[in-house]
């Protein structure tokens, strides 16, 4: 009988190969957008420019790695894409956690100053710049909590999305490896394996019943 196909799906309906293709295209798009942003934003500070160039390079590397894995369906390429994606996921997660920790500690005063400035510019709440210090302090504290909540939620969503994409990359790697082990062709069909005859059952060549 024919060999059983080993195939998983993303979101219950999307083939893993097509899902990896989508992820790769999105990564390339993010890389191109990062590069376009740094070239047209007129950034003069070197640190943001270097960070944007690094982000663009990482996104492009992920996208190209995924495209090669999809086009050639080689186990080595798929494995490289999976390892690279999980590596970037771990690094980005660590950096994002560090950023949130900085917001909660060393950069708290700067965030509160920004909140205070924005609140005082709200003429509907503070007409003429007149305010009650206690009320303004409460509003600044509320603004700061909102920034922390948004930062934490963004971190959670980012980690979840990258983890799902990493799972897709890992499952696609397993699928490619399984097809390689079965000797399947590029169309996904494995070799036909004929079961040996039961004892005493006569069959045509190459199987014969024992005398």
PDB file of C-alpha atoms in Angstrom:
ATOM      1  CA  UNK A   1       0.000   0.000   0.000  1.00  0.00           C
ATOM      2  CA  UNK A   2       1.077   3.608  -0.406  1.00  0.00           C
ATOM      3  CA  UNK A   3       3.141   5.258   2.324  1.00  0.00           C
ATOM      4  CA  UNK A   4       1.200   7.482   4.665  1.00  0.00           C
ATOM      5  CA  UNK A   5       1.696  11.195   4.036  1.00  0.00           C
ATOM      6  CA  UNK A   6       2.972  13.173   7.008  1.00  0.00           C
ATOM      7  CA  UNK A   7       1.382  16.582   6.738  1.00  0.00           C
ATOM      8  CA  UNK A   8       0.274  19.121   9.323  1.00  0.00           C
ATOM      9  CA  UNK A   9      -1.667  22.322   8.839  1.00  0.00           C
ATOM     10  CA  UNK A  10      -1.444  25.804  10.286  1.00  0.00           C
ATOM     11  CA  UNK A  11      -4.755  27.133  11.631  1.00  0.00           C
ATOM     12  CA  UNK A  12      -6.306  23.756  10.715  1.00  0.00           C
ATOM     13  CA  UNK A  13      -6.480  24.551   7.000  1.00  0.00           C
ATOM     14  CA  UNK A  14      -3.274  26.193   5.713  1.00  0.00           C
ATOM     15  CA  UNK A  15      -0.506  23.822   4.532  1.00  0.00           C
ATOM     16  CA  UNK A  16       2.709  24.420   6.440  1.00  0.00           C
ATOM     17  CA  UNK A  17       4.669  25.114   3.276  1.00  0.00           C
ATOM     18  CA  UNK A  18       2.268  27.881   2.284  1.00  0.00           C
ATOM     19  CA  UNK A  19       2.291  29.218   5.868  1.00  0.00           C
ATOM     20  CA  UNK A  20       6.103  29.431   5.791  1.00  0.00           C
ATOM     21  CA  UNK A  21       5.831  31.248   2.466  1.00  0.00           C
ATOM     22  CA  UNK A  22       3.454  33.810   4.008  1.00  0.00           C
ATOM     23  CA  UNK A  23       5.744  34.278   7.027  1.00  0.00           C
ATOM     24  CA  UNK A  24       8.756  34.760   4.752  1.00  0.00           C
ATOM     25  CA  UNK A  25       7.007  37.347   2.587  1.00  0.00           C
ATOM     26  CA  UNK A  26       5.865  39.262   5.682  1.00  0.00           C
ATOM     27  CA  UNK A  27       9.417  39.191   7.069  1.00  0.00           C
ATOM     28  CA  UNK A  28      10.772  40.558   3.803  1.00  0.00           C
ATOM     29  CA  UNK A  29       8.101  43.246   3.834  1.00  0.00           C
ATOM     30  CA  UNK A  30       9.018  44.275   7.383  1.00  0.00           C
ATOM     31  CA  UNK A  31      12.678  44.367   6.427  1.00  0.00           C
ATOM     32  CA  UNK A  32      11.963  46.569   3.437  1.00  0.00           C
ATOM     33  CA  UNK A  33       9.741  48.849   5.515  1.00  0.00           C
ATOM     34  CA  UNK A  34      12.425  49.208   8.203  1.00  0.00           C
ATOM     35  CA  UNK A  35      14.990  50.120   5.578  1.00  0.00           C
ATOM     36  CA  UNK A  36      12.633  52.567   3.876  1.00  0.00           C
ATOM     37  CA  UNK A  37      11.797  54.183   7.218  1.00  0.00           C
ATOM     38  CA  UNK A  38      15.388  54.823   8.191  1.00  0.00           C
ATOM     39  CA  UNK A  39      16.215  56.207   4.740  1.00  0.00           C
ATOM     40  CA  UNK A  40      13.251  58.593   4.567  1.00  0.00           C
ATOM     41  CA  UNK A  41      12.773  59.583   8.215  1.00  0.00           C
ATOM     42  CA  UNK A  42      15.811  61.840   8.278  1.00  0.00           C
ATOM     43  CA  UNK A  43      17.194  60.279  11.453  1.00  0.00           C
ATOM     44  CA  UNK A  44      20.474  61.885  12.463  1.00  0.00           C
ATOM     45  CA  UNK A  45      21.203  59.907  15.636  1.00  0.00           C
ATOM     46  CA  UNK A  46      23.489  56.985  14.812  1.00  0.00           C
ATOM     47  CA  UNK A  47      22.092  54.561  17.404  1.00  0.00           C
ATOM     48  CA  UNK A  48      18.510  54.477  15.999  1.00  0.00           C
ATOM     49  CA  UNK A  49      19.901  54.264  12.473  1.00  0.00           C
ATOM     50  CA  UNK A  50      22.136  51.311  13.363  1.00  0.00           C
ATOM     51  CA  UNK A  51      19.244  49.600  15.165  1.00  0.00           C
ATOM     52  CA  UNK A  52      16.984  50.088  12.136  1.00  0.00           C
ATOM     53  CA  UNK A  53      19.626  48.721   9.761  1.00  0.00           C
ATOM     54  CA  UNK A  54      20.123  45.675  11.986  1.00  0.00           C
ATOM     55  CA  UNK A  55      16.365  45.078  12.161  1.00  0.00           C
ATOM     56  CA  UNK A  56      16.059  45.355   8.380  1.00  0.00           C
ATOM     57  CA  UNK A  57      18.943  42.929   7.891  1.00  0.00           C
ATOM     58  CA  UNK A  58      17.496  40.383  10.331  1.00  0.00           C
ATOM     59  CA  UNK A  59      14.037  40.534   8.737  1.00  0.00           C
ATOM     60  CA  UNK A  60      15.481  40.142   5.245  1.00  0.00           C
ATOM     61  CA  UNK A  61      17.644  37.231   6.367  1.00  0.00           C
ATOM     62  CA  UNK A  62      14.621  35.490   7.874  1.00  0.00           C
ATOM     63  CA  UNK A  63      12.548  36.115   4.761  1.00  0.00           C
ATOM     64  CA  UNK A  64      15.181  34.833   2.345  1.00  0.00           C
ATOM     65  CA  UNK A  65      15.892  31.800   4.527  1.00  0.00           C
ATOM     66  CA  UNK A  66      12.199  30.913   4.574  1.00  0.00           C
ATOM     67  CA  UNK A  67      11.823  31.402   0.822  1.00  0.00           C
ATOM     68  CA  UNK A  68      14.758  29.097   0.106  1.00  0.00           C
ATOM     69  CA  UNK A  69      13.281  26.481   2.451  1.00  0.00           C
ATOM     70  CA  UNK A  70       9.937  26.686   0.626  1.00  0.00           C
ATOM     71  CA  UNK A  71      11.319  26.708  -2.914  1.00  0.00           C
ATOM     72  CA  UNK A  72      13.861  23.895  -2.575  1.00  0.00           C
ATOM     73  CA  UNK A  73      12.211  21.837   0.203  1.00  0.00           C
ATOM     74  CA  UNK A  74      15.588  20.727   1.530  1.00  0.00           C
ATOM     75  CA  UNK A  75      15.808  19.558   5.115  1.00  0.00           C
ATOM     76  CA  UNK A  76      18.983  21.552   5.739  1.00  0.00           C
ATOM     77  CA  UNK A  77      17.405  24.795   4.514  1.00  0.00           C
ATOM     78  CA  UNK A  78      14.226  24.201   6.511  1.00  0.00           C
ATOM     79  CA  UNK A  79      16.268  23.412   9.612  1.00  0.00           C
ATOM     80  CA  UNK A  80      18.342  26.574   9.188  1.00  0.00           C
ATOM     81  CA  UNK A  81      15.181  28.666   8.890  1.00  0.00           C
ATOM     82  CA  UNK A  82      13.680  27.087  12.015  1.00  0.00           C
ATOM     83  CA  UNK A  83      16.845  27.555  14.095  1.00  0.00           C
ATOM     84  CA  UNK A  84      17.286  31.119  12.851  1.00  0.00           C
ATOM     85  CA  UNK A  85      13.686  32.012  13.626  1.00  0.00           C
ATOM     86  CA  UNK A  86      13.823  30.644  17.175  1.00  0.00           C
ATOM     87  CA  UNK A  87      17.145  32.382  17.766  1.00  0.00           C
ATOM     88  CA  UNK A  88      15.705  35.725  16.686  1.00  0.00           C
ATOM     89  CA  UNK A  89      12.598  35.053  18.789  1.00  0.00           C
ATOM     90  CA  UNK A  90      14.673  34.503  21.928  1.00  0.00           C
ATOM     91  CA  UNK A  91      16.852  37.570  21.284  1.00  0.00           C
ATOM     92  CA  UNK A  92      13.904  39.856  20.491  1.00  0.00           C
ATOM     93  CA  UNK A  93      11.981  38.607  23.522  1.00  0.00           C
ATOM     94  CA  UNK A  94      14.939  39.263  25.829  1.00  0.00           C
ATOM     95  CA  UNK A  95      15.431  42.760  24.406  1.00  0.00           C
ATOM     96  CA  UNK A  96      11.722  43.539  24.710  1.00  0.00           C
ATOM     97  CA  UNK A  97      11.622  42.365  28.322  1.00  0.00           C
ATOM     98  CA  UNK A  98      14.675  44.506  29.064  1.00  0.00           C
ATOM     99  CA  UNK A  99      12.941  47.492  27.461  1.00  0.00           C
ATOM    100  CA  UNK A 100       9.841  47.018  29.621  1.00  0.00           C
ATOM    101  CA  UNK A 101      12.005  46.657  32.736  1.00  0.00           C
ATOM    102  CA  UNK A 102      13.776  49.911  31.848  1.00  0.00           C
ATOM    103  CA  UNK A 103      10.426  51.649  31.468  1.00  0.00           C
ATOM    104  CA  UNK A 104       9.495  50.472  34.941  1.00  0.00           C
ATOM    105  CA  UNK A 105      12.770  51.528  36.550  1.00  0.00           C
ATOM    106  CA  UNK A 106      15.389  53.820  35.081  1.00  0.00           C
ATOM    107  CA  UNK A 107      13.216  55.488  32.429  1.00  0.00           C
ATOM    108  CA  UNK A 108      10.153  55.962  34.609  1.00  0.00           C
ATOM    109  CA  UNK A 109      10.891  59.620  35.307  1.00  0.00           C
ATOM    110  CA  UNK A 110      11.316  60.352  31.593  1.00  0.00           C
ATOM    111  CA  UNK A 111       8.017  58.676  30.753  1.00  0.00           C
ATOM    112  CA  UNK A 112       6.218  60.600  33.501  1.00  0.00           C
ATOM    113  CA  UNK A 113       7.686  63.877  32.226  1.00  0.00           C
ATOM    114  CA  UNK A 114       6.367  63.077  28.739  1.00  0.00           C
ATOM    115  CA  UNK A 115       2.962  62.242  30.197  1.00  0.00           C
ATOM    116  CA  UNK A 116       2.937  65.495  32.162  1.00  0.00           C
ATOM    117  CA  UNK A 117       3.847  67.497  29.052  1.00  0.00           C
ATOM    118  CA  UNK A 118       1.118  65.883  26.976  1.00  0.00           C
ATOM    119  CA  UNK A 119      -1.476  66.386  29.696  1.00  0.00           C
ATOM    120  CA  UNK A 120      -0.687  70.071  30.109  1.00  0.00           C
ATOM    121  CA  UNK A 121      -1.091  70.552  26.360  1.00  0.00           C
ATOM    122  CA  UNK A 122      -4.656  69.287  26.656  1.00  0.00           C
ATOM    123  CA  UNK A 123      -6.485  72.628  26.876  1.00  0.00           C
ATOM    124  CA  UNK A 124      -9.838  70.940  27.403  1.00  0.00           C
ATOM    125  CA  UNK A 125      -8.621  69.406  30.669  1.00  0.00           C
ATOM    126  CA  UNK A 126      -6.181  72.065  31.770  1.00  0.00           C
ATOM    127  CA  UNK A 127      -7.314  75.369  30.195  1.00  0.00           C
ATOM    128  CA  UNK A 128      -4.684  78.045  30.326  1.00  0.00           C
ATOM    129  CA  UNK A 129      -2.188  75.686  31.896  1.00  0.00           C
ATOM    130  CA  UNK A 130      -3.912  76.004  35.274  1.00  0.00           C
ATOM    131  CA  UNK A 131      -3.998  72.760  37.214  1.00  0.00           C
ATOM    132  CA  UNK A 132      -4.292  71.258  40.649  1.00  0.00           C
ATOM    133  CA  UNK A 133      -0.995  69.509  41.537  1.00  0.00           C
ATOM    134  CA  UNK A 134      -2.749  66.559  43.149  1.00  0.00           C
ATOM    135  CA  UNK A 135      -5.042  66.059  40.151  1.00  0.00           C
ATOM    136  CA  UNK A 136      -2.158  66.352  37.719  1.00  0.00           C
ATOM    137  CA  UNK A 137      -0.126  63.833  39.731  1.00  0.00           C
ATOM    138  CA  UNK A 138      -3.008  61.352  39.573  1.00  0.00           C
ATOM    139  CA  UNK A 139      -3.370  61.885  35.826  1.00  0.00           C
ATOM    140  CA  UNK A 140       0.370  61.422  35.274  1.00  0.00           C
ATOM    141  CA  UNK A 141       0.278  58.200  37.295  1.00  0.00           C
ATOM    142  CA  UNK A 142      -2.677  56.956  35.241  1.00  0.00           C
ATOM    143  CA  UNK A 143      -0.870  57.840  32.026  1.00  0.00           C
ATOM    144  CA  UNK A 144       2.241  55.983  33.139  1.00  0.00           C
ATOM    145  CA  UNK A 145       0.232  52.877  34.064  1.00  0.00           C
ATOM    146  CA  UNK A 146      -1.364  53.000  30.634  1.00  0.00           C
ATOM    147  CA  UNK A 147       2.047  53.103  28.966  1.00  0.00           C
ATOM    148  CA  UNK A 148       3.194  50.099  31.007  1.00  0.00           C
ATOM    149  CA  UNK A 149       0.021  48.127  30.228  1.00  0.00           C
ATOM    150  CA  UNK A 150       0.349  48.820  26.512  1.00  0.00           C
ATOM    151  CA  UNK A 151       4.037  47.879  26.588  1.00  0.00           C
ATOM    152  CA  UNK A 152       3.330  44.632  28.431  1.00  0.00           C
ATOM    153  CA  UNK A 153       0.431  43.725  26.135  1.00  0.00           C
ATOM    154  CA  UNK A 154       2.524  44.469  23.051  1.00  0.00           C
ATOM    155  CA  UNK A 155       5.291  42.269  24.410  1.00  0.00           C
ATOM    156  CA  UNK A 156       2.859  39.421  25.017  1.00  0.00           C
ATOM    157  CA  UNK A 157       1.333  39.653  21.537  1.00  0.00           C
ATOM    158  CA  UNK A 158       4.787  39.852  19.939  1.00  0.00           C
ATOM    159  CA  UNK A 159       6.049  36.779  21.784  1.00  0.00           C
ATOM    160  CA  UNK A 160       2.869  34.850  20.943  1.00  0.00           C
ATOM    161  CA  UNK A 161       3.060  35.652  17.225  1.00  0.00           C
ATOM    162  CA  UNK A 162       6.757  34.824  16.988  1.00  0.00           C
ATOM    163  CA  UNK A 163       6.227  31.580  18.927  1.00  0.00           C
ATOM    164  CA  UNK A 164       3.421  30.532  16.569  1.00  0.00           C
ATOM    165  CA  UNK A 165       5.608  31.292  13.557  1.00  0.00           C
ATOM    166  CA  UNK A 166       8.430  29.325  15.189  1.00  0.00           C
ATOM    167  CA  UNK A 167       6.093  26.379  15.701  1.00  0.00           C
ATOM    168  CA  UNK A 168       5.137  26.530  12.018  1.00  0.00           C
ATOM    169  CA  UNK A 169       8.813  26.578  11.024  1.00  0.00           C
ATOM    170  CA  UNK A 170       9.574  23.598  13.287  1.00  0.00           C
ATOM    171  CA  UNK A 171       6.624  21.569  12.020  1.00  0.00           C
ATOM    172  CA  UNK A 172       7.548  22.337   8.417  1.00  0.00           C
ATOM    173  CA  UNK A 173      11.090  21.139   9.137  1.00  0.00           C
ATOM    174  CA  UNK A 174       9.687  17.899  10.547  1.00  0.00           C
ATOM    175  CA  UNK A 175       7.481  17.481   7.492  1.00  0.00           C
ATOM    176  CA  UNK A 176      10.393  17.957   5.096  1.00  0.00           C
ATOM    177  CA  UNK A 177      12.525  15.534   7.108  1.00  0.00           C
ATOM    178  CA  UNK A 178       9.760  12.929   7.100  1.00  0.00           C
ATOM    179  CA  UNK A 179       9.366  13.192   3.343  1.00  0.00           C
ATOM    180  CA  UNK A 180      13.103  12.887   2.937  1.00  0.00           C
ATOM    181  CA  UNK A 181      13.160   9.756   5.095  1.00  0.00           C
ATOM    182  CA  UNK A 182      10.358   8.235   3.032  1.00  0.00           C
ATOM    183  CA  UNK A 183      12.100   9.087  -0.224  1.00  0.00           C
ATOM    184  CA  UNK A 184       9.147  11.087  -1.437  1.00  0.00           C
ATOM    185  CA  UNK A 185       9.259  12.950  -4.716  1.00  0.00           C
ATOM    186  CA  UNK A 186       8.856  16.677  -5.164  1.00  0.00           C
ATOM    187  CA  UNK A 187       5.108  16.163  -5.600  1.00  0.00           C
ATOM    188  CA  UNK A 188       4.815  14.667  -2.151  1.00  0.00           C
ATOM    189  CA  UNK A 189       4.142  11.038  -3.088  1.00  0.00           C
ATOM    190  CA  UNK A 190       6.225   8.287  -1.538  1.00  0.00           C
ATOM    191  CA  UNK A 191       7.297   4.962  -2.981  1.00  0.00           C
ATOM    192  CA  UNK A 192       4.764   2.168  -3.154  1.00  0.00           C
ATOM    193  CA  UNK A 193       5.528  -0.533  -0.608  1.00  0.00           C
ATOM    194  CA  UNK A 194       4.017  -3.961  -1.066  1.00  0.00           C
ATOM    195  CA  UNK A 195       3.376  -6.018   2.048  1.00  0.00           C
ATOM    196  CA  UNK A 196       4.890  -9.522   2.141  1.00  0.00           C
ATOM    197  CA  UNK A 197       2.463 -12.443   1.764  1.00  0.00           C
ATOM    198  CA  UNK A 198       1.025 -14.225   4.735  1.00  0.00           C
ATOM    199  CA  UNK A 199       2.629 -17.608   5.592  1.00  0.00           C
ATOM    200  CA  UNK A 200       1.459 -20.297   3.214  1.00  0.00           C
ATOM    201  CA  UNK A 201      -0.122 -17.831   0.796  1.00  0.00           C
ATOM    202  CA  UNK A 202       0.967 -18.172  -2.818  1.00  0.00           C
ATOM    203  CA  UNK A 203       1.614 -15.001  -4.751  1.00  0.00           C
ATOM    204  CA  UNK A 204       3.164 -14.069  -8.024  1.00  0.00           C
ATOM    205  CA  UNK A 205       6.765 -12.978  -8.457  1.00  0.00           C
ATOM    206  CA  UNK A 206       8.663 -11.999  -6.370  1.00  0.00           C
ATOM    207  CA  UNK A 207       6.741 -13.632  -3.503  1.00  0.00           C
ATOM    208  CA  UNK A 208       6.174 -17.397  -3.328  1.00  0.00           C
ATOM    209  CA  UNK A 209       4.768 -19.549  -0.610  1.00  0.00           C
ATOM    210  CA  UNK A 210       7.213 -21.710   1.217  1.00  0.00           C
ATOM    211  CA  UNK A 211       7.320 -25.301   0.106  1.00  0.00           C
TER     212      UNK A 211
END
